[in-house]
Amino acid sequence: MKQKSISASAYRWKIPIQSAIEERTKDKPVKSNELQVRFNIPGSTVRQIVHYLRTIEHIPIGSGADGYFLARSVGEVEHTVKTLKSRAREMIKAADGILEHYHKDEQISLI
């Protein structure tokens, strides 16, 4: 499977975002909004960079309702992975729910 890179405009913020997250712990995470304000970038760019760092560079960036941090233990990694997988399952349910509406009237399939 081809791995997705990040845009050139987002790439210039990769190292500053990575550094800001790596400074943080689970007990003192950095919120996306804080990164947005600090670097004057939109939330979508923060998410794009975090996704790139996790999937391409394999940086163990933990996250939760309170923000991003560098996962420093197996437990922190496991918690983040569990949360991400749960969110992915909920997104699939949402997509299936939308498709169900159209399956009643029109036979479409996007998968």
XYZ file of C-alpha atoms in Angstrom:
111
model
C 0.000 0.000 0.000
C 1.345 3.422 -0.939
C 1.967 5.645 2.049
C 0.645 9.179 1.972
C 3.024 12.046 2.480
C 2.123 15.500 3.722
C 1.809 18.679 1.738
C 4.793 20.980 1.376
C 3.011 23.659 3.401
C 2.422 21.176 6.253
C 5.924 19.681 5.992
C 7.546 22.945 7.038
C 5.780 22.589 10.408
C 6.641 18.904 10.933
C 9.735 19.406 13.095
C 8.286 22.215 15.266
C 5.067 20.225 15.857
C 7.003 17.032 16.580
C 9.263 18.871 19.039
C 6.310 20.502 20.797
C 4.600 17.123 21.217
C 7.772 15.278 22.278
C 8.234 17.784 25.122
C 4.905 16.731 26.589
C 3.825 13.835 28.781
C 0.490 12.102 29.313
C 0.018 14.212 32.456
C 0.760 17.452 30.602
C -0.292 17.021 26.947
C -0.448 19.782 24.357
C -3.859 20.601 22.911
C -4.315 20.922 19.177
C -5.623 24.454 19.694
C -2.419 25.399 21.489
C -0.369 24.163 18.505
C -2.668 25.992 16.100
C -2.216 29.282 17.921
C 1.506 28.826 18.562
C 2.321 28.086 14.909
C -0.596 29.948 13.294
C -1.807 26.868 11.413
C -5.240 25.256 11.077
C -6.314 22.187 13.012
C -6.381 20.159 9.807
C -2.652 20.790 9.379
C -1.937 19.688 12.951
C -3.915 16.467 12.363
C -2.171 15.878 9.011
C 1.252 16.215 10.644
C 0.344 13.990 13.612
C -0.991 11.362 11.196
C 2.226 11.551 9.146
C 4.435 11.268 12.242
C 2.481 8.235 13.467
C 2.105 6.370 10.186
C 5.241 7.223 8.205
C 7.826 8.027 10.862
C 6.332 5.669 13.493
C 6.586 8.231 16.295
C 4.541 6.977 19.273
C 2.354 10.038 19.664
C -0.203 9.437 22.349
C -3.453 11.306 22.500
C -6.581 11.698 24.497
C -9.255 14.242 25.222
C -6.599 16.485 26.774
C -4.225 16.571 23.795
C -1.080 15.041 22.305
C 2.032 13.737 24.052
C 4.953 11.420 23.428
C 3.912 7.966 24.637
C 6.692 6.780 26.892
C 5.315 3.469 28.118
C 3.599 0.406 26.738
C 0.482 1.371 28.685
C 0.344 4.817 27.072
C 0.774 3.288 23.616
C -1.875 0.638 24.298
C -4.353 3.255 25.539
C -3.844 5.408 22.440
C -4.144 2.437 20.082
C -7.336 1.303 21.828
C -8.804 4.814 21.538
C -7.863 5.152 17.852
C -9.335 1.750 16.972
C -12.541 2.568 18.829
C -12.864 5.861 16.943
C -12.242 4.044 13.656
C -15.038 1.560 14.428
C -17.412 4.438 15.199
C -16.510 6.158 11.913
C -17.282 2.946 10.021
C -20.651 2.750 11.784
C -21.391 6.336 10.776
C -20.459 5.631 7.145
C -22.600 2.473 7.139
C -25.518 4.426 8.592
C -25.317 6.993 5.809
C -25.151 4.275 3.161
C -28.128 2.474 4.703
C -30.309 5.475 3.888
C -29.458 5.160 0.208
C -29.642 1.385 0.111
C -33.353 1.663 0.837
C -34.066 3.695 -2.299
C -31.115 3.216 -4.584
C -28.740 0.326 -4.813
C -25.342 1.981 -4.404
C -22.140 0.580 -3.112
C -18.993 2.515 -2.404
C -17.018 -0.456 -1.162
